[in-house]
Structures are given as structure tokens and as C-alpha cells.
PDB file of C-alpha atoms in Angstrom:
ATOM      1  CA  MET A   1      -6.520   8.926   8.435  1.00 79.00           C
ATOM      2  CA  ASN A   2      -5.746   8.495   4.787  1.00 82.00           C
ATOM      3  CA  ALA A   3      -6.717  12.102   3.842  1.00 87.00           C
ATOM      4  CA  VAL A   4      -3.986  13.229   6.729  1.00 88.00           C
ATOM      5  CA  GLY A   5      -1.449  10.636   5.297  1.00 89.00           C
ATOM      6  CA  LEU A   6      -1.857  12.121   1.559  1.00 92.00           C
ATOM      7  CA  VAL A   7      -1.137  15.456   2.563  1.00 93.00           C
ATOM      8  CA  ALA A   8       1.607  14.962   5.023  1.00 91.00           C
ATOM      9  CA  PHE A   9       3.578  12.358   2.968  1.00 93.00           C
ATOM     10  CA  ALA A  10       3.132  14.576  -0.335  1.00 95.00           C
ATOM     11  CA  LEU A  11       4.493  17.417   1.799  1.00 93.00           C
ATOM     12  CA  VAL A  12       7.458  15.583   2.863  1.00 91.00           C
ATOM     13  CA  GLY A  13       8.342  14.070  -0.436  1.00 93.00           C
ATOM     14  CA  ALA A  14       8.074  17.006  -2.155  1.00 95.00           C
ATOM     15  CA  THR A  15      10.381  18.788   0.445  1.00 92.00           C
ATOM     16  CA  LYS A  16      12.993  16.162  -0.291  1.00 91.00           C
ATOM     17  CA  ALA A  17      12.763  16.898  -4.140  1.00 94.00           C
ATOM     18  CA  ILE A  18      13.176  20.292  -3.633  1.00 94.00           C
ATOM     19  CA  ARG A  19      16.301  19.721  -1.617  1.00 90.00           C
ATOM     20  CA  GLU A  20      17.774  17.960  -4.599  1.00 92.00           C
ATOM     21  CA  GLU A  21      16.852  21.047  -6.727  1.00 92.00           C
ATOM     22  CA  PHE A  22      14.132  19.066  -8.956  1.00 95.00           C
ATOM     23  CA  ASP A  23      11.861  21.674 -11.118  1.00 96.00           C
ATOM     24  CA  LEU A  24       8.262  21.964  -9.961  1.00 96.00           C
ATOM     25  CA  PHE A  25       7.290  18.864 -12.110  1.00 97.00           C
ATOM     26  CA  GLY A  26       9.549  16.555 -10.717  1.00 96.00           C
ATOM     27  CA  VAL A  27       8.742  17.986  -7.192  1.00 96.00           C
ATOM     28  CA  THR A  28       5.334  17.059  -8.090  1.00 97.00           C
ATOM     29  CA  VAL A  29       6.011  13.619  -9.111  1.00 96.00           C
ATOM     30  CA  VAL A  30       7.994  12.859  -5.921  1.00 96.00           C
ATOM     31  CA  GLY A  31       5.612  14.215  -3.666  1.00 96.00           C
ATOM     32  CA  LEU A  32       2.519  12.421  -5.657  1.00 96.00           C
ATOM     33  CA  ALA A  33       4.595   9.127  -5.392  1.00 95.00           C
ATOM     34  CA  THR A  34       5.306   9.569  -1.519  1.00 95.00           C
ATOM     35  CA  ALA A  35       1.608   9.976  -1.199  1.00 94.00           C
ATOM     36  CA  PHE A  36       0.317   7.488  -3.115  1.00 94.00           C
ATOM     37  CA  ALA A  37       2.730   4.661  -3.516  1.00 94.00           C
ATOM     38  CA  GLY A  38       2.203   2.845  -0.199  1.00 94.00           C
ATOM     39  CA  GLY A  39      -1.508   2.814  -0.128  1.00 92.00           C
ATOM     40  CA  ALA A  40      -1.986   1.718  -3.904  1.00 94.00           C
ATOM     41  CA  THR A  41       0.500  -1.312  -2.963  1.00 94.00           C
ATOM     42  CA  ARG A  42      -1.679  -1.980  -0.001  1.00 94.00           C
ATOM     43  CA  ASP A  43      -4.859  -2.047  -2.372  1.00 93.00           C
ATOM     44  CA  VAL A  44      -3.562  -4.058  -4.640  1.00 94.00           C
ATOM     45  CA  LEU A  45      -2.398  -6.832  -1.706  1.00 93.00           C
ATOM     46  CA  VAL A  46      -6.222  -6.812  -0.868  1.00 92.00           C
ATOM     47  CA  GLY A  47      -7.436  -7.205  -4.029  1.00 91.00           C
ATOM     48  CA  ARG A  48      -9.319  -3.832  -5.004  1.00 89.00           C
ATOM     49  CA  VAL A  49      -8.628  -0.884  -7.243  1.00 90.00           C
ATOM     50  CA  PRO A  50      -6.474   1.828  -5.642  1.00 89.00           C
ATOM     51  CA  LEU A  51      -8.381   4.724  -4.254  1.00 82.00           C
ATOM     52  CA  VAL A  52      -5.817   7.081  -6.185  1.00 84.00           C
ATOM     53  CA  LEU A  53      -7.515   5.923  -9.525  1.00 86.00           C
ATOM     54  CA  ARG A  54     -11.083   6.082  -8.291  1.00 85.00           C
ATOM     55  CA  SER A  55     -11.236   9.763  -6.616  1.00 79.00           C
ATOM     56  CA  PHE A  56      -9.838  12.904  -7.838  1.00 85.00           C
ATOM     57  CA  GLY A  57     -10.284  13.928  -4.026  1.00 86.00           C
ATOM     58  CA  GLU A  58      -7.219  11.708  -3.310  1.00 87.00           C
ATOM     59  CA  ILE A  59      -5.275  13.721  -6.094  1.00 92.00           C
ATOM     60  CA  SER A  60      -6.439  17.262  -4.874  1.00 94.00           C
ATOM     61  CA  LEU A  61      -5.292  16.343  -1.164  1.00 93.00           C
ATOM     62  CA  ALA A  62      -1.530  15.384  -2.216  1.00 94.00           C
ATOM     63  CA  LEU A  63      -1.377  18.439  -4.686  1.00 96.00           C
ATOM     64  CA  LEU A  64      -2.275  20.659  -1.447  1.00 96.00           C
ATOM     65  CA  GLY A  65       0.463  18.725   0.136  1.00 95.00           C
ATOM     66  CA  VAL A  66       2.860  19.292  -2.501  1.00 96.00           C
ATOM     67  CA  ALA A  67       1.643  23.315  -2.612  1.00 96.00           C
ATOM     68  CA  LEU A  68       2.792  23.378   1.077  1.00 94.00           C
ATOM     69  CA  ALA A  69       5.985  22.256   0.270  1.00 93.00           C
ATOM     70  CA  VAL A  70       6.803  24.542  -2.068  1.00 94.00           C
ATOM     71  CA  CYS A  71       5.505  27.657   0.131  1.00 93.00           C
ATOM     72  CA  ALA A  72       7.137  25.871   3.145  1.00 89.00           C
ATOM     73  CA  HIS A  73      10.586  26.370   1.170  1.00 89.00           C
ATOM     74  CA  ILE A  74      10.033  30.014   0.105  1.00 89.00           C
ATOM     75  CA  VAL A  75       9.422  31.163   3.603  1.00 87.00           C
ATOM     76  CA  LEU A  76      11.557  29.001   5.574  1.00 80.00           C
ATOM     77  CA  ASP A  77      15.530  28.005   5.574  1.00 76.00           C
ATOM     78  CA  ALA A  78      16.165  24.283   5.246  1.00 74.00           C
ATOM     79  CA  ALA A  79      12.309  23.433   5.195  1.00 73.00           C
ATOM     80  CA  ASP A  80      13.306  19.733   5.102  1.00 72.00           C
ATOM     81  CA  GLU A  81      15.029  19.736   8.284  1.00 77.00           C
ATOM     82  CA  HIS A  82      12.389  21.917  10.067  1.00 80.00           C
ATOM     83  CA  PRO A  83      10.439  20.862  12.912  1.00 86.00           C
ATOM     84  CA  ALA A  84       7.112  21.119  11.180  1.00 84.00           C
ATOM     85  CA  THR A  85       8.365  18.860   8.441  1.00 85.00           C
ATOM     86  CA  LEU A  86       9.347  16.126  10.882  1.00 88.00           C
ATOM     87  CA  VAL A  87       6.226  16.311  12.672  1.00 90.00           C
ATOM     88  CA  ALA A  88       4.383  15.830   9.410  1.00 89.00           C
ATOM     89  CA  ASP A  89       6.299  12.889   8.453  1.00 90.00           C
ATOM     90  CA  ALA A  90       5.630  11.446  11.942  1.00 93.00           C
ATOM     91  CA  ILE A  91       1.865  12.361  11.476  1.00 93.00           C
ATOM     92  CA  GLY A  92       1.827  10.581   7.961  1.00 92.00           C
ATOM     93  CA  LEU A  93       3.514   7.734   9.059  1.00 95.00           C
ATOM     94  CA  ALA A  94       0.959   7.107  11.591  1.00 95.00           C
ATOM     95  CA  ALA A  95      -1.638   7.989   9.488  1.00 93.00           C
ATOM     96  CA  PHE A  96      -0.872   5.469   6.843  1.00 94.00           C
ATOM     97  CA  THR A  97      -0.049   2.819   9.024  1.00 96.00           C
ATOM     98  CA  THR A  98      -3.447   3.122  10.862  1.00 96.00           C
ATOM     99  CA  ALA A  99      -5.095   3.250   7.561  1.00 94.00           C
ATOM    100  CA  GLY A 100      -3.181   0.215   6.106  1.00 95.00           C
ATOM    101  CA  ALA A 101      -4.270  -1.757   9.652  1.00 96.00           C
ATOM    102  CA  ILE A 102      -8.109  -0.851   9.001  1.00 95.00           C
ATOM    103  CA  VAL A 103      -8.224  -1.924   5.472  1.00 94.00           C
ATOM    104  CA  ALA A 104      -6.337  -5.243   6.249  1.00 95.00           C
ATOM    105  CA  THR A 105      -8.390  -5.868   9.068  1.00 94.00           C
ATOM    106  CA  ASN A 106     -11.443  -5.370   7.071  1.00 92.00           C
ATOM    107  CA  VAL A 107     -10.510  -7.647   4.394  1.00 93.00           C
ATOM    108  CA  GLY A 108      -9.806 -10.515   7.037  1.00 91.00           C
ATOM    109  CA  VAL A 109      -6.082 -11.243   6.745  1.00 93.00           C
ATOM    110  CA  SER A 110      -4.131 -12.713   9.622  1.00 94.00           C
ATOM    111  CA  GLY A 111      -2.446 -10.652  12.482  1.00 94.00           C
ATOM    112  CA  PHE A 112       0.748 -11.053  10.535  1.00 96.00           C
ATOM    113  CA  GLY A 113      -1.201  -9.681   7.532  1.00 96.00           C
ATOM    114  CA  VAL A 114      -2.398  -6.686   9.388  1.00 96.00           C
ATOM    115  CA  VAL A 115       0.981  -5.780  10.527  1.00 97.00           C
ATOM    116  CA  ALA A 116       2.546  -6.331   6.963  1.00 96.00           C
ATOM    117  CA  VAL A 117      -0.252  -4.060   5.079  1.00 96.00           C
ATOM    118  CA  ALA A 118       0.220  -1.452   7.795  1.00 96.00           C
ATOM    119  CA  THR A 119       4.019  -1.358   7.380  1.00 96.00           C
ATOM    120  CA  ILE A 120       3.676  -1.680   3.575  1.00 96.00           C
ATOM    121  CA  ASN A 121       1.120   1.312   3.585  1.00 95.00           C
ATOM    122  CA  ALA A 122       3.282   3.689   5.713  1.00 95.00           C
ATOM    123  CA  VAL A 123       6.629   3.046   4.266  1.00 95.00           C
ATOM    124  CA  GLY A 124       5.961   2.221   0.462  1.00 94.00           C
ATOM    125  CA  GLY A 125       6.099   5.631  -0.703  1.00 93.00           C
ATOM    126  CA  GLY A 126       9.021   6.997   1.280  1.00 91.00           C
ATOM    127  CA  ALA A 127      11.001   4.071  -0.318  1.00 93.00           C
ATOM    128  CA  LEU A 128       9.654   4.833  -4.017  1.00 93.00           C
ATOM    129  CA  ALA A 129      10.492   8.353  -3.049  1.00 93.00           C
ATOM    130  CA  ASP A 130      14.103   7.573  -2.306  1.00 92.00           C
ATOM    131  CA  LEU A 131      14.640   5.554  -5.716  1.00 93.00           C
ATOM    132  CA  LEU A 132      13.223   8.319  -7.524  1.00 94.00           C
ATOM    133  CA  LEU A 133      15.632  10.503  -5.763  1.00 92.00           C
ATOM    134  CA  GLY A 134      18.483   8.287  -6.712  1.00 91.00           C
ATOM    135  CA  ARG A 135      19.230   7.066  -3.193  1.00 89.00           C
ATOM    136  CA  GLN A 136      18.974   3.699  -1.562  1.00 87.00           C
ATOM    137  CA  PRO A 137      15.424   3.669   0.503  1.00 88.00           C
ATOM    138  CA  PHE A 138      16.531   4.696   3.929  1.00 83.00           C
ATOM    139  CA  VAL A 139      13.863   2.417   5.671  1.00 84.00           C
ATOM    140  CA  LEU A 140      16.303  -0.190   4.763  1.00 84.00           C
ATOM    141  CA  PHE A 141      18.952   1.274   6.930  1.00 77.00           C
ATOM    142  CA  ASP A 142      19.403   1.562  10.515  1.00 62.00           C
ATOM    143  CA  ASP A 143      17.017   4.711  11.334  1.00 75.00           C
ATOM    144  CA  PHE A 144      14.030   3.689  13.469  1.00 88.00           C
ATOM    145  CA  TYR A 145      11.355   4.441  11.086  1.00 92.00           C
ATOM    146  CA  ALA A 146       9.623   1.507   9.705  1.00 93.00           C
ATOM    147  CA  SER A 147       9.859   0.041  13.068  1.00 94.00           C
ATOM    148  CA  CYS A 148       7.467   2.550  14.256  1.00 96.00           C
ATOM    149  CA  ALA A 149       4.750   1.195  11.546  1.00 96.00           C
ATOM    150  CA  VAL A 150       5.303  -2.122  12.757  1.00 96.00           C
ATOM    151  CA  LEU A 151       4.801  -1.281  16.532  1.00 97.00           C
ATOM    152  CA  GLY A 152       1.638   0.504  15.742  1.00 97.00           C
ATOM    153  CA  GLY A 153       0.352  -2.183  13.278  1.00 97.00           C
ATOM    154  CA  VAL A 154       1.098  -4.705  16.358  1.00 97.00           C
ATOM    155  CA  ALA A 155      -0.740  -2.379  18.684  1.00 96.00           C
ATOM    156  CA  TYR A 156      -3.916  -2.141  16.543  1.00 96.00           C
ATOM    157  CA  TRP A 157      -3.993  -5.861  16.051  1.00 95.00           C
ATOM    158  CA  LEU A 158      -3.828  -6.492  19.578  1.00 94.00           C
ATOM    159  CA  ALA A 159      -6.394  -4.019  20.359  1.00 94.00           C
ATOM    160  CA  ALA A 160      -8.649  -5.633  17.891  1.00 92.00           C
ATOM    161  CA  SER A 161      -8.038  -9.030  18.776  1.00 90.00           C
ATOM    162  CA  ILE A 162      -9.097  -8.621  22.432  1.00 88.00           C
ATOM    163  CA  GLY A 163     -12.457  -7.197  21.039  1.00 79.00           C
ATOM    164  CA  GLY A 164     -11.853  -3.669  20.974  1.00 70.00           C
ATOM    165  CA  SER A 165     -13.964  -1.390  18.626  1.00 78.00           C
ATOM    166  CA  PRO A 166     -11.969   0.091  15.735  1.00 81.00           C
ATOM    167  CA  GLY A 167     -12.293   3.534  16.879  1.00 88.00           C
ATOM    168  CA  PRO A 168      -9.942   3.033  19.979  1.00 92.00           C
ATOM    169  CA  ALA A 169      -7.842   0.506  18.345  1.00 94.00           C
ATOM    170  CA  ALA A 170      -7.090   3.132  15.782  1.00 94.00           C
ATOM    171  CA  ALA A 171      -6.400   5.772  18.114  1.00 94.00           C
ATOM    172  CA  LEU A 172      -4.112   3.448  19.814  1.00 95.00           C
ATOM    173  CA  CYS A 173      -1.968   2.484  16.903  1.00 96.00           C
ATOM    174  CA  ALA A 174      -1.727   6.207  15.703  1.00 96.00           C
ATOM    175  CA  SER A 175      -0.486   7.047  18.966  1.00 96.00           C
ATOM    176  CA  VAL A 176       1.900   4.259  19.347  1.00 97.00           C
ATOM    177  CA  THR A 177       3.122   5.166  15.690  1.00 97.00           C
ATOM    178  CA  VAL A 178       3.580   8.845  16.059  1.00 96.00           C
ATOM    179  CA  CYS A 179       5.044   8.883  19.485  1.00 96.00           C
ATOM    180  CA  THR A 180       7.785   5.998  18.728  1.00 96.00           C
ATOM    181  CA  ARG A 181       8.793   8.013  15.846  1.00 95.00           C
ATOM    182  CA  LEU A 182       9.156  11.353  17.450  1.00 95.00           C
ATOM    183  CA  LEU A 183      11.110   9.805  20.268  1.00 95.00           C
ATOM    184  CA  ALA A 184      13.336   8.183  17.738  1.00 93.00           C
ATOM    185  CA  VAL A 185      13.899  11.378  16.230  1.00 91.00           C
ATOM    186  CA  SER A 186      14.462  13.425  19.407  1.00 91.00           C
ATOM    187  CA  LEU A 187      16.472  10.585  21.170  1.00 91.00           C
ATOM    188  CA  ASP A 188      18.418   9.573  18.048  1.00 88.00           C
ATOM    189  CA  TRP A 189      17.225   5.892  18.108  1.00 87.00           C
ATOM    190  CA  HIS A 190      18.621   3.498  15.950  1.00 85.00           C
ATOM    191  CA  LEU A 191      18.505  -0.165  15.146  1.00 85.00           C
ATOM    192  CA  PRO A 192      21.688  -2.170  15.377  1.00 82.00           C
ATOM    193  CA  THR A 193      23.468  -3.295  12.470  1.00 81.00           C
ATOM    194  CA  ALA A 194      25.396  -6.688  11.664  1.00 83.00           C
ATOM    195  CA  GLN A 195      28.409  -4.800  11.701  1.00 83.00           C
ATOM    196  CA  ARG A 196      28.094  -3.077  15.041  1.00 80.00           C
ATOM    197  CA  LEU A 197      26.836  -6.306  16.651  1.00 82.00           C
ATOM    198  CA  GLY A 198      30.220  -7.918  15.451  1.00 84.00           C
ATOM    199  CA  ARG A 199      32.312  -5.085  16.651  1.00 84.00           C
ATOM    200  CA  HIS A 200      30.584  -5.496  20.105  1.00 79.00           C
ATOM    201  CA  TRP A 201      31.031  -8.954  20.190  1.00 83.00           C
ATOM    202  CA  ARG A 202      34.547  -8.908  19.440  1.00 82.00           C
ATOM    203  CA  ARG A 203      35.304  -6.236  22.047  1.00 80.00           C
ATOM    204  CA  ARG A 204      33.856  -8.590  24.457  1.00 73.00           C
TER     205      ARG A 204
END
């Protein structure tokens, strides 16, 4: 799960930087930040040295994602909006949500902790990438994105709580996360804002 998430999120982050016309160094930095920030935060929260500092293989996977992003930009128009990029983002979100839930469960945190760590693992990299790109993290707006990770983390915790083995619980978590994200993109799901709720209430 972690390997899949690294490649997918490095590709997505690098694609965003390419759209903003960063040079290749900047593209690489944003791609690596997207791939590693969430997992590094997860590892710090559970009291272990981040994987990125322990294995060169982690860096290699993320660099593969960056290279794929550059190649995609060369051969595709608007690579950041291509369905393949959107699917890669959903897969990365699901993979990191699941990886975070597994790590949190293995260290024995509460159900809330499992969901929180899974969500941070999934969206932390994207939030840092947005800051590097000079914009507010989109996970804090009304896009139905972090909510998918929350639902996936809850699904994992529920499956593990009723005695399910780790494999099926992980599969359920990944499925819930990726399916809800793809549905959100396809059906344009958004969470309500306070302003929308206020306008709706006043119209009544």
C-alpha cells in the first residue's frame, strides 16, 4: 500500500507543479513532498523514524512517480486534468489511508487515533504541496476529498473491531476510499459550507 501511494502521490504532486511552470527541481521537490509528508507525519505520531529516512527504496519509488509525471506532460495535453491523473490520485489516497490505518492499529491507538492517523497519512502530503504551490490547502475547502479518507479509516477500524483479519480490513478500507473519491469526482460531490447553510436557512 505504501509503495502504491508513493508512486501515485509523487505523480500527482509533480503534475501540479508542472502546471504552475516550476522547473524540474521544483517539480521534484513538490512531488517528493506530496509523497512523503503524510507518511512522515504518521511515523512521528506513532513514535518511529520516518520510512523515508530509513530506506532509499522509498525515494526511488517517489522519483519514479515524478518521472511519470514529466513523461505524461510531454505526451498529453492538460495532464493534470487527465482521467489517469485523477484515478492515480484516488488510488494514492486509498493506499495511504490504508497504510495509515494499518500502522495506527499495529501500535494500539484508539479508534479515533486509527481514523486520524489514516486521514493525516492520506492528505498531509497534498496539504504541504498546496502550501509549496502558494495556495491554501484544498482539503480544507468543500471538496469531498479528506472525507473519503475518514470514511476509509472508519471502515478499517470497524472491520478490525469485529474481529476481521488485517487483509480483508485493508481491502475494505481501500475500496471505500477509492470508490467514494471516484464517485465524488464523477458526481461533483461537495461538503456544505457555513455560507451555503446560512443562505439555505434564510430562504426557508
